[in-house]
Amino acid sequence: MKVLHSHIMPGALFCLLWLAGSQALAAQSARTRALPDPYYPQLPQGELRLNYYYDRSGNWTKFSDWIPFQQKKFIPTHLEDFYELYGLPHHYKTAEVKEAIYFLELALVHKFRHPRNALCKIENEQEWHKYRLLMHMQINLQIMRMYLRLGSLYDKRQLFFHDLDFADDLEISFQIARSYYHMAIPYWHKARELAAEAGEYRFEIDLPGLESERFAINRGKLDFDRIISRHMLRVESKLGVVQPFLVNEGRPRPVKKAMQQDMEEFNRQNPEPADLGPPQLNPEWKEQALLPDAQG
């Protein structure tokens, strides 16, 4: 009987506790259902929806929208700071490339960090000098590559016969690409000079990527003169097709001229809208509560 009692008592105790808990929960649910739904009477009503629905593209904007949600405490002051800021997303456009050029150009005009805070270990003045040469070489190389990327955004790899319908735009685009390719040349020459000067030191610092770039430039394995000149020749060949076509057909092209006429006709039929006033709540929202459960 004692063994049976020891097996029965825990199960009976569990049943009693479960019944007591369920009764307390039922009583609490009954009291909760007696409260108004929702419980808080100071529920925001329709007028406060102005905080959530308004025209942000107009002349009126809440002051709180001009306050950043997160203050950035980092302030770049040295060359390495700006060098670590530059970068490109996977799908970059002109604005992202120009932003990277901006940070790299700022890096060139700022001083270096203290040697103990450099990007690698510095033990003597010779290593410190080579470190600065390699950093300036790398920054000039990156600026040159950024200008080549800008040129590629305005360049067209292959020119087909049906592309000549947009010969006006292609001519301007090819000229922009050619100007960006031309702007990359001085940075390559500067990087090549710095690589030759850094190569006079017969030791390497703990920046293997930059040392590999320096070695490839000094040995002639990395020659951007040939790469840039090839881009320039391709652009000139495309301009040699587009410009004579425009001379024979006239500027602007009929397709371009028709597009301009359509836009002028559209602007005549649709005058400019009046200036936007302050944001106003839609009338049907004033009769509605913020939450659907608060109706009635």
Short mmCIF file of C-alpha atoms in Angstrom, two decimals:
data_model
loop_
_atom_site.label_atom_id
_atom_site.label_comp_id
_atom_site.label_asym_id
_atom_site.label_seq_id
_atom_site.Cartn_x
_atom_site.Cartn_y
_atom_site.Cartn_z
CA MET A 1 0.00 0.00 0.00
CA LYS A 2 2.87 2.37 0.73
CA VAL A 3 4.34 1.76 -2.74
CA LEU A 4 0.94 2.35 -4.37
CA HIS A 5 0.46 5.48 -2.31
CA SER A 6 3.82 6.85 -3.44
CA HIS A 7 2.80 6.34 -7.08
CA ILE A 8 -0.65 7.87 -6.76
CA MET A 9 0.11 10.97 -4.72
CA PRO A 10 2.21 12.86 -7.30
CA GLY A 11 -0.44 12.38 -10.02
CA ALA A 12 -3.24 13.50 -7.73
CA LEU A 13 -1.23 16.52 -6.63
CA PHE A 14 -0.63 17.47 -10.27
CA CYS A 15 -4.37 17.25 -11.02
CA LEU A 16 -5.21 19.45 -8.05
CA LEU A 17 -2.68 22.08 -9.11
CA TRP A 18 -3.94 22.00 -12.70
CA LEU A 19 -7.57 22.47 -11.58
CA ALA A 20 -6.62 25.37 -9.31
CA GLY A 21 -4.65 27.07 -12.09
CA SER A 22 -7.42 26.66 -14.63
CA GLN A 23 -9.99 28.12 -12.20
CA ALA A 24 -7.72 31.12 -11.52
CA LEU A 25 -7.20 31.62 -15.26
CA ALA A 26 -10.94 31.45 -15.91
CA ALA A 27 -11.59 33.99 -13.16
CA GLN A 28 -8.92 36.29 -14.58
CA SER A 29 -10.35 35.95 -18.09
CA ALA A 30 -13.80 36.81 -16.75
CA ARG A 31 -12.45 39.92 -15.06
CA THR A 32 -10.54 40.87 -18.22
CA ARG A 33 -13.63 40.52 -20.39
CA ALA A 34 -15.42 42.87 -18.04
CA LEU A 35 -12.91 45.67 -18.79
CA PRO A 36 -13.51 47.98 -21.76
CA ASP A 37 -11.80 46.94 -24.97
CA PRO A 38 -9.28 48.47 -25.44
CA TYR A 39 -8.51 48.99 -21.77
CA TYR A 40 -6.86 52.42 -21.99
CA PRO A 41 -9.44 55.16 -22.61
CA GLN A 42 -6.80 57.68 -23.85
CA LEU A 43 -6.50 55.91 -27.21
CA PRO A 44 -5.13 58.21 -29.99
CA GLN A 45 -7.88 59.24 -32.35
CA GLY A 46 -7.91 60.25 -36.00
CA GLU A 47 -6.24 63.66 -35.81
CA LEU A 48 -3.03 62.13 -34.50
CA ARG A 49 -2.64 60.19 -37.72
CA LEU A 50 -0.93 63.30 -39.04
CA ASN A 51 2.15 61.89 -37.36
CA TYR A 52 2.04 58.93 -39.73
CA TYR A 53 0.39 60.10 -42.94
CA TYR A 54 1.54 63.26 -44.66
CA ASP A 55 3.17 64.33 -47.90
CA ARG A 56 6.94 64.22 -47.40
CA SER A 57 7.66 65.42 -50.93
CA GLY A 58 6.12 68.86 -50.42
CA ASN A 59 7.41 72.06 -48.91
CA TRP A 60 6.22 71.16 -45.41
CA THR A 61 8.23 68.62 -43.46
CA LYS A 62 8.20 67.85 -39.78
CA PHE A 63 11.23 69.08 -37.90
CA SER A 64 11.75 65.63 -36.38
CA ASP A 65 12.45 64.22 -39.85
CA TRP A 66 15.56 66.38 -40.09
CA ILE A 67 17.02 64.87 -36.91
CA PRO A 68 19.10 61.73 -37.58
CA PHE A 69 18.04 58.64 -35.70
CA GLN A 70 21.63 57.71 -34.88
CA GLN A 71 24.43 60.16 -34.32
CA LYS A 72 27.73 59.09 -35.86
CA LYS A 73 30.50 59.65 -33.37
CA PHE A 74 33.37 58.76 -35.73
CA ILE A 75 35.10 61.80 -37.26
CA PRO A 76 37.85 60.97 -39.80
CA THR A 77 40.99 63.05 -39.31
CA HIS A 78 43.85 61.05 -40.86
CA LEU A 79 44.70 59.46 -44.18
CA GLU A 80 43.96 55.95 -42.96
CA ASP A 81 40.52 57.04 -41.70
CA PHE A 82 39.42 58.23 -45.14
CA TYR A 83 41.06 55.23 -46.81
CA GLU A 84 38.94 52.90 -44.68
CA LEU A 85 35.76 54.84 -45.57
CA TYR A 86 35.86 54.37 -49.32
CA GLY A 87 34.16 51.41 -50.93
CA LEU A 88 31.66 50.34 -53.56
CA PRO A 89 28.47 48.26 -53.39
CA HIS A 90 27.96 45.32 -55.71
CA HIS A 91 25.66 47.31 -58.00
CA TYR A 92 27.23 50.76 -58.05
CA LYS A 93 26.27 53.79 -60.08
CA THR A 94 27.84 57.18 -60.74
CA ALA A 95 27.05 58.62 -57.31
CA GLU A 96 28.70 55.73 -55.43
CA VAL A 97 31.87 55.91 -57.55
CA LYS A 98 32.16 59.67 -57.09
CA GLU A 99 31.69 59.27 -53.35
CA ALA A 100 34.60 56.79 -53.28
CA ILE A 101 36.75 59.25 -55.26
CA TYR A 102 35.82 61.98 -52.79
CA PHE A 103 37.05 59.97 -49.79
CA LEU A 104 40.24 58.93 -51.58
CA GLU A 105 41.03 62.50 -52.61
CA LEU A 106 40.53 63.61 -49.02
CA ALA A 107 42.91 60.89 -47.89
CA LEU A 108 45.68 62.30 -50.09
CA VAL A 109 45.56 65.72 -48.43
CA HIS A 110 45.44 64.52 -44.82
CA LYS A 111 48.34 63.52 -42.62
CA PHE A 112 49.14 59.99 -41.58
CA ARG A 113 48.41 58.50 -38.21
CA HIS A 114 51.12 58.07 -35.63
CA PRO A 115 53.39 55.13 -36.63
CA ARG A 116 52.14 53.04 -33.73
CA ASN A 117 48.57 53.37 -35.14
CA ALA A 118 49.51 52.58 -38.74
CA LEU A 119 47.91 49.77 -40.74
CA CYS A 120 50.95 47.56 -40.16
CA LYS A 121 53.85 47.24 -37.74
CA ILE A 122 56.47 50.00 -38.13
CA GLU A 123 59.86 49.54 -36.47
CA ASN A 124 62.16 52.19 -38.01
CA GLU A 125 62.14 55.31 -40.16
CA GLN A 126 62.86 53.41 -43.37
CA GLU A 127 59.76 51.25 -42.89
CA TRP A 128 57.77 54.39 -42.05
CA HIS A 129 58.87 56.05 -45.30
CA LYS A 130 58.08 52.99 -47.41
CA TYR A 131 54.71 52.65 -45.69
CA ARG A 132 53.77 56.20 -46.70
CA LEU A 133 54.95 55.64 -50.26
CA LEU A 134 52.90 52.46 -50.61
CA MET A 135 49.79 54.06 -49.13
CA HIS A 136 49.95 57.00 -51.56
CA MET A 137 50.62 54.56 -54.40
CA GLN A 138 47.57 52.50 -53.44
CA ILE A 139 45.30 55.53 -53.15
CA ASN A 140 46.37 56.84 -56.56
CA LEU A 141 45.74 53.41 -58.04
CA GLN A 142 42.27 53.27 -56.54
CA ILE A 143 41.37 56.74 -57.81
CA MET A 144 42.56 55.71 -61.27
CA ARG A 145 40.41 52.59 -61.12
CA MET A 146 37.42 54.64 -60.00
CA TYR A 147 37.74 56.91 -63.03
CA LEU A 148 37.94 53.86 -65.26
CA ARG A 149 34.75 52.58 -63.65
CA LEU A 150 33.08 55.94 -64.28
CA GLY A 151 34.11 55.74 -67.91
CA SER A 152 32.73 52.21 -68.21
CA LEU A 153 29.34 53.42 -66.94
CA TYR A 154 29.10 55.80 -69.92
CA ASP A 155 30.80 53.52 -72.43
CA LYS A 156 29.07 50.93 -74.60
CA ARG A 157 30.88 47.70 -75.29
CA GLN A 158 29.27 46.96 -78.65
CA LEU A 159 27.62 49.36 -81.06
CA PHE A 160 24.88 47.83 -83.20
CA PHE A 161 23.17 49.39 -86.21
CA HIS A 162 19.87 49.88 -84.38
CA ASP A 163 21.66 51.84 -81.65
CA LEU A 164 22.11 54.71 -84.10
CA ASP A 165 18.51 55.73 -83.47
CA PHE A 166 19.93 57.22 -80.26
CA ALA A 167 23.10 58.55 -81.84
CA ASP A 168 22.70 61.95 -80.15
CA ASP A 169 22.82 60.45 -76.69
CA LEU A 170 25.54 57.99 -77.63
CA GLU A 171 27.81 60.75 -78.86
CA ILE A 172 27.55 62.60 -75.55
CA SER A 173 27.95 59.39 -73.57
CA PHE A 174 31.10 58.39 -75.46
CA GLN A 175 32.60 61.84 -74.97
CA ILE A 176 31.96 61.63 -71.22
CA ALA A 177 33.57 58.18 -71.10
CA ARG A 178 36.60 59.46 -73.00
CA SER A 179 37.02 62.35 -70.55
CA TYR A 180 36.93 59.98 -67.56
CA TYR A 181 39.50 57.68 -69.17
CA HIS A 182 41.71 60.69 -69.76
CA MET A 183 41.37 61.81 -66.12
CA ALA A 184 42.69 58.44 -64.93
CA ILE A 185 46.08 58.85 -66.65
CA PRO A 186 47.76 61.31 -64.18
CA TYR A 187 46.91 59.09 -61.20
CA TRP A 188 48.49 56.09 -62.92
CA HIS A 189 51.69 58.04 -63.63
CA LYS A 190 51.87 59.17 -60.00
CA ALA A 191 51.30 55.63 -58.72
CA ARG A 192 54.05 54.33 -61.00
CA GLU A 193 56.52 56.93 -59.69
CA LEU A 194 55.70 56.06 -56.07
CA ALA A 195 56.07 52.34 -56.79
CA ALA A 196 59.52 52.91 -58.28
CA GLU A 197 60.59 54.96 -55.27
CA ALA A 198 59.25 52.38 -52.82
CA GLY A 199 61.06 49.62 -54.74
CA GLU A 200 64.43 51.10 -53.77
CA TYR A 201 64.00 49.61 -50.29
CA ARG A 202 65.17 45.99 -50.24
CA PHE A 203 62.78 44.88 -47.53
CA GLU A 204 59.03 44.38 -47.31
CA ILE A 205 56.56 45.64 -44.74
CA ASP A 206 53.50 43.79 -43.48
CA LEU A 207 51.21 44.93 -46.30
CA PRO A 208 51.44 42.01 -48.75
CA GLY A 209 48.71 43.27 -51.06
CA LEU A 210 50.41 46.62 -51.59
CA GLU A 211 53.81 44.97 -51.93
CA SER A 212 52.41 42.71 -54.67
CA GLU A 213 50.99 45.73 -56.51
CA ARG A 214 54.33 47.52 -56.24
CA PHE A 215 56.22 44.47 -57.54
CA ALA A 216 53.83 44.02 -60.49
CA ILE A 217 54.14 47.68 -61.46
CA ASN A 218 57.94 47.74 -61.27
CA ARG A 219 58.25 44.51 -63.29
CA GLY A 220 55.83 45.74 -65.96
CA LYS A 221 53.25 43.04 -65.26
CA LEU A 222 50.69 45.71 -64.37
CA ASP A 223 50.62 48.33 -67.11
CA PHE A 224 47.59 50.61 -67.14
CA ASP A 225 49.03 52.70 -69.97
CA ARG A 226 48.13 49.87 -72.32
CA ILE A 227 44.73 49.33 -70.68
CA ILE A 228 43.74 53.00 -70.78
CA SER A 229 44.98 53.49 -74.33
CA ARG A 230 42.93 50.48 -75.44
CA HIS A 231 39.81 51.98 -73.86
CA MET A 232 40.52 55.30 -75.57
CA LEU A 233 40.96 53.66 -78.98
CA ARG A 234 37.67 51.80 -78.62
CA VAL A 235 35.80 54.96 -77.69
CA GLU A 236 37.36 56.83 -80.61
CA SER A 237 36.31 54.06 -82.99
CA LYS A 238 32.71 54.28 -81.76
CA LEU A 239 32.73 58.05 -82.09
CA GLY A 240 34.06 57.54 -85.61
CA VAL A 241 30.83 55.70 -86.42
CA VAL A 242 28.37 57.92 -84.54
CA GLN A 243 29.63 61.37 -85.52
CA PRO A 244 29.66 60.86 -89.33
CA PHE A 245 26.20 59.35 -89.06
CA LEU A 246 24.95 62.48 -87.27
CA VAL A 247 26.63 64.71 -89.84
CA ASN A 248 24.82 62.95 -92.67
CA GLU A 249 21.44 62.55 -90.93
CA GLY A 250 21.43 65.85 -89.07
CA ARG A 251 21.19 66.79 -85.41
CA PRO A 252 18.98 66.02 -83.62
CA ARG A 253 17.94 62.69 -85.05
CA PRO A 254 14.29 62.32 -86.14
CA VAL A 255 13.58 60.02 -83.20
CA LYS A 256 15.12 62.48 -80.77
CA LYS A 257 13.29 65.38 -82.38
CA ALA A 258 9.97 63.54 -82.16
CA MET A 259 10.58 62.86 -78.49
CA GLN A 260 11.27 66.54 -77.86
CA GLN A 261 8.09 67.53 -79.67
CA ASP A 262 6.07 65.06 -77.62
CA MET A 263 7.45 66.49 -74.39
CA GLU A 264 6.72 70.06 -75.48
CA GLU A 265 3.15 69.12 -76.40
CA PHE A 266 2.72 67.35 -73.07
CA ASN A 267 3.92 70.42 -71.17
CA ARG A 268 1.53 72.65 -73.10
CA GLN A 269 -1.44 70.43 -72.33
CA ASN A 270 -0.49 69.90 -68.68
CA PRO A 271 0.49 73.17 -67.02
CA GLU A 272 2.61 73.11 -63.91
CA PRO A 273 0.62 72.36 -60.74
CA ALA A 274 0.24 74.93 -58.01
CA ASP A 275 2.49 74.91 -54.97
CA LEU A 276 1.60 72.36 -52.34
CA GLY A 277 0.11 73.59 -49.09
CA PRO A 278 0.57 72.19 -45.62
CA PRO A 279 -0.34 68.52 -45.13
CA GLN A 280 -4.02 67.85 -44.44
CA LEU A 281 -5.69 64.76 -43.09
CA ASN A 282 -8.09 63.00 -45.42
CA PRO A 283 -11.69 63.72 -44.29
CA GLU A 284 -12.64 60.06 -44.03
CA TRP A 285 -9.82 59.44 -41.56
CA LYS A 286 -11.16 61.94 -39.04
CA GLU A 287 -14.11 59.68 -38.27
CA GLN A 288 -11.97 56.61 -37.78
CA ALA A 289 -9.99 55.59 -34.73
CA LEU A 290 -6.37 54.65 -34.91
CA LEU A 291 -7.13 51.01 -34.05
CA PRO A 292 -10.16 49.20 -35.54
CA ASP A 293 -11.01 47.63 -32.13
CA ALA A 294 -11.68 51.07 -30.68
CA GLN A 295 -14.74 51.73 -32.83
CA GLY A 296 -18.01 51.84 -30.96
#
